[in-house]
Amino acid sequence: MEKLQDELRAVIGSTRLVEESDVGNLPYLRAVVKETMRLHPVLPLLVPHTAKQQCEVNGYDIPSSTMAYVNVWAIGRDPTAWEKPLEFYPDRFLCSNIDLRGQHFELLPFGSGRRACPGLALGISNVHLMLGNLVHAFDWEAVEEIDLTEKFGIVCKLANPLVAKAELRVPRKLFEAER
Ligand code: HEM
């Protein structure tokens, strides 16, 4: 949190909010989002895919009409693909060319190929903007102990919602609408 706030303070300053055009200058913010999506992908099993015809994948015979789930949650924690897979360590992405576009198969939070998410650009820019501003504009303090246990389901969510206290760290007037 502190490292991200330092980056935001250095790049944005304290007199304005984060804008979409800033994201290119915020490598640590982008790394935090990748690391979060590696450990907690929004759709842990993507959406079900069906084989239109019989085929072979990696030596396995897949009959026509087989429904396949891709467990990106497990891939993101695979110790053969990631060093210290269970550690939240955004820095691992700072010197890496791994992106979210589905060409690096160890990180697939938006899927890959023809049926990959068509909303990637819109989705990711909103996540950067919202997270960037929440961390830039507020200091956060957990009210109870942070519990990252996940609830099984189509969408990845916390079993016990996080309750946190926010304290403003930029001038209040940045949130007031101009008249
Ligand atoms: C952070 C935000 C988002 C995440 C993490 C996300 C993730 C995904 C994933 C994992 C899939 C399944 C891909 C696969 O099975 O290979 C998907 C499919 C899809 N997403 Fe997103 N998505 C996001 C935002 C959006 C937005 C903003 C839109 C629309 C404006 C959108 C529209 C769709 C559609 C239409 C599909 C189905 C594509 C198909 O089956 O051909 N998504 N998304």
Short mmCIF file of C-alpha atoms and ligand atoms in Angstrom, two decimals:
data_model
loop_
_atom_site.label_atom_id
_atom_site.label_comp_id
_atom_site.label_asym_id
_atom_site.label_seq_id
_atom_site.Cartn_x
_atom_site.Cartn_y
_atom_site.Cartn_z
CA MET A 1 0.00 0.00 0.00
CA GLU A 2 2.74 2.43 1.04
CA LYS A 3 4.82 1.71 -2.06
CA LEU A 4 1.80 2.31 -4.29
CA GLN A 5 0.92 5.52 -2.46
CA ASP A 6 4.53 6.69 -2.88
CA GLU A 7 4.34 6.08 -6.65
CA LEU A 8 1.00 7.89 -6.90
CA ARG A 9 2.24 10.84 -4.82
CA ALA A 10 5.41 11.12 -6.97
CA VAL A 11 3.58 10.96 -10.32
CA ILE A 12 0.24 12.64 -9.55
CA GLY A 13 1.13 14.96 -6.65
CA SER A 14 -1.51 15.93 -4.12
CA THR A 15 -3.50 18.51 -6.05
CA ARG A 16 -5.35 16.31 -8.51
CA LEU A 17 -6.84 12.85 -8.98
CA VAL A 18 -5.54 10.01 -11.18
CA GLU A 19 -6.62 10.23 -14.83
CA GLU A 20 -6.64 7.56 -17.50
CA SER A 21 -3.64 9.14 -19.24
CA ASP A 22 -1.54 8.70 -16.04
CA VAL A 23 -1.78 4.93 -15.98
CA GLY A 24 1.11 4.51 -18.46
CA ASN A 25 3.34 6.30 -15.93
CA LEU A 26 2.24 4.13 -13.01
CA PRO A 27 4.07 0.79 -13.43
CA TYR A 28 3.60 -0.26 -9.80
CA LEU A 29 -0.18 0.31 -9.98
CA ARG A 30 -0.31 -1.88 -13.10
CA ALA A 31 1.81 -4.53 -11.35
CA VAL A 32 -0.52 -4.49 -8.30
CA VAL A 33 -3.53 -5.09 -10.55
CA LYS A 34 -1.79 -7.98 -12.35
CA GLU A 35 -0.72 -9.54 -9.07
CA THR A 36 -4.26 -9.24 -7.68
CA MET A 37 -5.71 -10.84 -10.81
CA ARG A 38 -3.09 -13.62 -10.66
CA LEU A 39 -4.08 -14.64 -7.14
CA HIS A 40 -7.78 -13.72 -7.28
CA PRO A 41 -9.02 -13.86 -10.90
CA VAL A 42 -12.52 -12.43 -11.26
CA LEU A 43 -13.75 -15.59 -13.05
CA PRO A 44 -11.64 -18.42 -11.53
CA LEU A 45 -12.84 -21.00 -14.11
CA LEU A 46 -13.42 -18.51 -16.98
CA VAL A 47 -16.65 -19.45 -18.78
CA PRO A 48 -17.22 -23.03 -19.95
CA HIS A 49 -15.91 -23.81 -23.45
CA THR A 50 -17.07 -26.68 -25.68
CA ALA A 51 -14.97 -28.62 -28.21
CA LYS A 52 -16.75 -28.30 -31.58
CA GLN A 53 -14.90 -31.32 -32.89
CA GLN A 54 -12.74 -34.17 -31.67
CA CYS A 55 -9.20 -32.95 -31.04
CA GLU A 56 -6.01 -33.64 -29.12
CA VAL A 57 -4.58 -31.24 -26.54
CA ASN A 58 -1.23 -31.96 -24.96
CA GLY A 59 -1.55 -35.69 -25.66
CA TYR A 60 -5.14 -35.90 -24.33
CA ASP A 61 -7.95 -36.97 -26.68
CA ILE A 62 -10.87 -34.57 -26.36
CA PRO A 63 -14.14 -35.94 -27.80
CA SER A 64 -16.45 -33.59 -29.69
CA SER A 65 -18.88 -31.62 -27.43
CA THR A 66 -16.65 -31.98 -24.37
CA MET A 67 -17.16 -29.10 -21.99
CA ALA A 68 -13.85 -27.71 -20.77
CA TYR A 69 -13.16 -25.44 -17.81
CA VAL A 70 -9.86 -23.60 -17.57
CA ASN A 71 -8.85 -23.21 -13.95
CA VAL A 72 -7.00 -19.88 -14.13
CA TRP A 73 -7.14 -19.63 -10.34
CA ALA A 74 -4.91 -22.74 -10.10
CA ILE A 75 -2.69 -21.63 -13.02
CA GLY A 76 -2.04 -18.35 -11.20
CA ARG A 77 -0.78 -20.31 -8.18
CA ASP A 78 1.15 -22.97 -10.09
CA PRO A 79 4.61 -23.34 -8.50
CA THR A 80 6.07 -24.49 -11.84
CA ALA A 81 5.06 -21.15 -13.41
CA TRP A 82 5.53 -18.73 -10.50
CA GLU A 83 8.21 -18.20 -7.90
CA LYS A 84 6.73 -18.08 -4.38
CA PRO A 85 3.24 -18.41 -5.92
CA LEU A 86 1.25 -17.69 -2.77
CA GLU A 87 3.11 -14.49 -1.95
CA PHE A 88 1.48 -11.18 -2.96
CA TYR A 89 4.51 -9.66 -4.66
CA PRO A 90 3.63 -7.13 -7.42
CA ASP A 91 7.33 -6.42 -8.05
CA ARG A 92 7.53 -9.72 -9.94
CA PHE A 93 5.83 -7.91 -12.86
CA LEU A 94 8.09 -4.85 -12.91
CA CYS A 95 10.81 -6.51 -14.96
CA SER A 96 8.56 -8.86 -16.88
CA ASN A 97 6.77 -8.65 -20.22
CA ILE A 98 3.78 -10.72 -19.01
CA ASP A 99 0.58 -8.85 -19.88
CA LEU A 100 -3.14 -9.54 -19.51
CA ARG A 101 -3.99 -10.01 -23.19
CA GLY A 102 -4.06 -13.79 -23.15
CA GLN A 103 -0.74 -14.52 -24.85
CA HIS A 104 1.05 -15.42 -21.62
CA PHE A 105 -0.72 -18.55 -20.55
CA GLU A 106 0.40 -18.38 -16.92
CA LEU A 107 -1.78 -15.26 -16.46
CA LEU A 108 -5.24 -15.42 -18.05
CA PRO A 109 -7.73 -13.35 -16.03
CA PHE A 110 -9.47 -12.30 -19.28
CA GLY A 111 -9.19 -15.69 -20.97
CA SER A 112 -7.45 -16.20 -24.29
CA GLY A 113 -8.16 -16.70 -27.96
CA ARG A 114 -11.37 -16.08 -29.87
CA ARG A 115 -13.64 -16.18 -26.85
CA ALA A 116 -11.42 -14.03 -24.63
CA CYS A 117 -13.08 -11.07 -22.93
CA PRO A 118 -13.93 -8.36 -25.51
CA GLY A 119 -14.27 -5.85 -22.65
CA LEU A 120 -10.62 -6.16 -21.56
CA ALA A 121 -9.60 -2.60 -22.44
CA LEU A 122 -12.67 -1.02 -20.81
CA GLY A 123 -12.52 -3.33 -17.79
CA ILE A 124 -8.82 -2.93 -17.07
CA SER A 125 -8.79 0.84 -17.50
CA ASN A 126 -11.65 1.14 -15.01
CA VAL A 127 -9.85 -1.08 -12.51
CA HIS A 128 -6.65 1.00 -12.85
CA LEU A 129 -8.55 4.24 -12.46
CA MET A 130 -10.70 3.17 -9.52
CA LEU A 131 -7.96 1.41 -7.57
CA GLY A 132 -5.49 4.20 -8.36
CA ASN A 133 -7.84 6.86 -7.03
CA LEU A 134 -8.92 4.88 -3.95
CA VAL A 135 -5.29 4.43 -2.91
CA HIS A 136 -4.19 7.92 -3.99
CA ALA A 137 -7.01 9.80 -2.29
CA PHE A 138 -7.37 7.82 0.96
CA ASP A 139 -5.38 6.14 3.69
CA TRP A 140 -6.95 2.80 4.56
CA GLU A 141 -7.11 0.98 7.85
CA ALA A 142 -8.71 -2.43 8.28
CA VAL A 143 -11.30 -2.34 11.08
CA GLU A 144 -11.02 -6.10 11.68
CA GLU A 145 -8.30 -8.60 10.84
CA ILE A 146 -8.00 -9.01 7.05
CA ASP A 147 -9.32 -12.42 6.00
CA LEU A 148 -8.61 -13.35 2.37
CA THR A 149 -10.63 -16.59 2.44
CA GLU A 150 -12.55 -16.81 -0.83
CA LYS A 151 -16.12 -17.98 -1.34
CA PHE A 152 -16.46 -20.59 -4.10
CA GLY A 153 -18.61 -19.40 -7.01
CA ILE A 154 -18.61 -18.25 -10.63
CA VAL A 155 -17.15 -14.94 -9.52
CA CYS A 156 -14.27 -14.75 -7.04
CA LYS A 157 -15.27 -12.92 -3.87
CA LEU A 158 -14.30 -12.72 -0.22
CA ALA A 159 -16.10 -15.09 2.15
CA ASN A 160 -16.03 -12.33 4.78
CA PRO A 161 -16.31 -8.81 3.36
CA LEU A 162 -13.46 -6.44 4.16
CA VAL A 163 -14.42 -3.58 6.47
CA ALA A 164 -11.97 -0.68 6.31
CA LYS A 165 -11.82 2.94 7.45
CA ALA A 166 -10.87 5.59 4.88
CA GLU A 167 -9.15 8.89 5.68
CA LEU A 168 -8.84 11.56 3.03
CA ARG A 169 -5.23 12.34 1.99
CA VAL A 170 -5.94 14.87 -0.80
CA PRO A 171 -7.83 18.18 -0.63
CA ARG A 172 -11.58 17.67 -0.26
CA LYS A 173 -12.27 20.14 -3.06
CA LEU A 174 -11.01 17.56 -5.61
CA PHE A 175 -14.28 15.70 -5.05
CA GLU A 176 -16.52 18.74 -5.30
CA ALA A 177 -18.25 19.28 -8.63
CA GLU A 178 -17.29 22.48 -10.42
CA ARG A 179 -20.13 24.97 -10.65
C1 HEM B 1 -12.08 -6.37 -14.94
C2 HEM B 1 -13.10 -6.55 -15.76
C3 HEM B 1 -13.37 -7.85 -16.52
C4 HEM B 1 -12.86 -9.11 -16.35
C5 HEM B 1 -11.82 -9.59 -15.33
C6 HEM B 1 -13.46 -9.96 -17.36
C7 HEM B 1 -13.18 -11.30 -17.52
C8 HEM B 1 -13.76 -12.10 -18.50
C9 HEM B 1 -13.45 -13.49 -18.69
C10 HEM B 1 -12.45 -14.29 -17.87
C11 HEM B 1 -14.20 -13.95 -19.71
C12 HEM B 1 -14.22 -15.39 -20.27
C13 HEM B 1 -13.11 -15.57 -21.30
C14 HEM B 1 -12.84 -17.00 -21.66
O1 HEM B 1 -13.60 -17.87 -21.27
O2 HEM B 1 -11.83 -17.27 -22.35
C15 HEM B 1 -15.01 -12.85 -20.18
C16 HEM B 1 -15.90 -12.92 -21.22
C17 HEM B 1 -16.67 -11.86 -21.65
N1 HEM B 1 -16.60 -10.56 -21.20
FE1 HEM B 1 -15.42 -9.87 -19.72
N2 HEM B 1 -14.33 -9.20 -18.11
C18 HEM B 1 -14.29 -7.91 -17.63
C19 HEM B 1 -14.97 -6.82 -18.14
C20 HEM B 1 -15.84 -6.86 -19.21
C21 HEM B 1 -16.51 -5.71 -19.77
C22 HEM B 1 -16.31 -4.27 -19.28
C23 HEM B 1 -17.29 -6.18 -20.79
C24 HEM B 1 -18.20 -5.44 -21.72
C25 HEM B 1 -18.22 -4.14 -21.86
C26 HEM B 1 -17.11 -7.62 -20.87
C27 HEM B 1 -17.75 -8.46 -21.75
C28 HEM B 1 -17.52 -9.81 -21.89
C29 HEM B 1 -18.20 -10.68 -22.86
C30 HEM B 1 -19.30 -10.26 -23.85
C31 HEM B 1 -17.66 -11.96 -22.71
C32 HEM B 1 -18.02 -13.24 -23.51
C33 HEM B 1 -17.11 -13.36 -24.72
C34 HEM B 1 -17.37 -14.60 -25.56
O3 HEM B 1 -17.85 -15.60 -25.04
O4 HEM B 1 -17.04 -14.58 -26.75
N3 HEM B 1 -16.21 -7.99 -19.90
N4 HEM B 1 -14.71 -11.72 -19.42
#
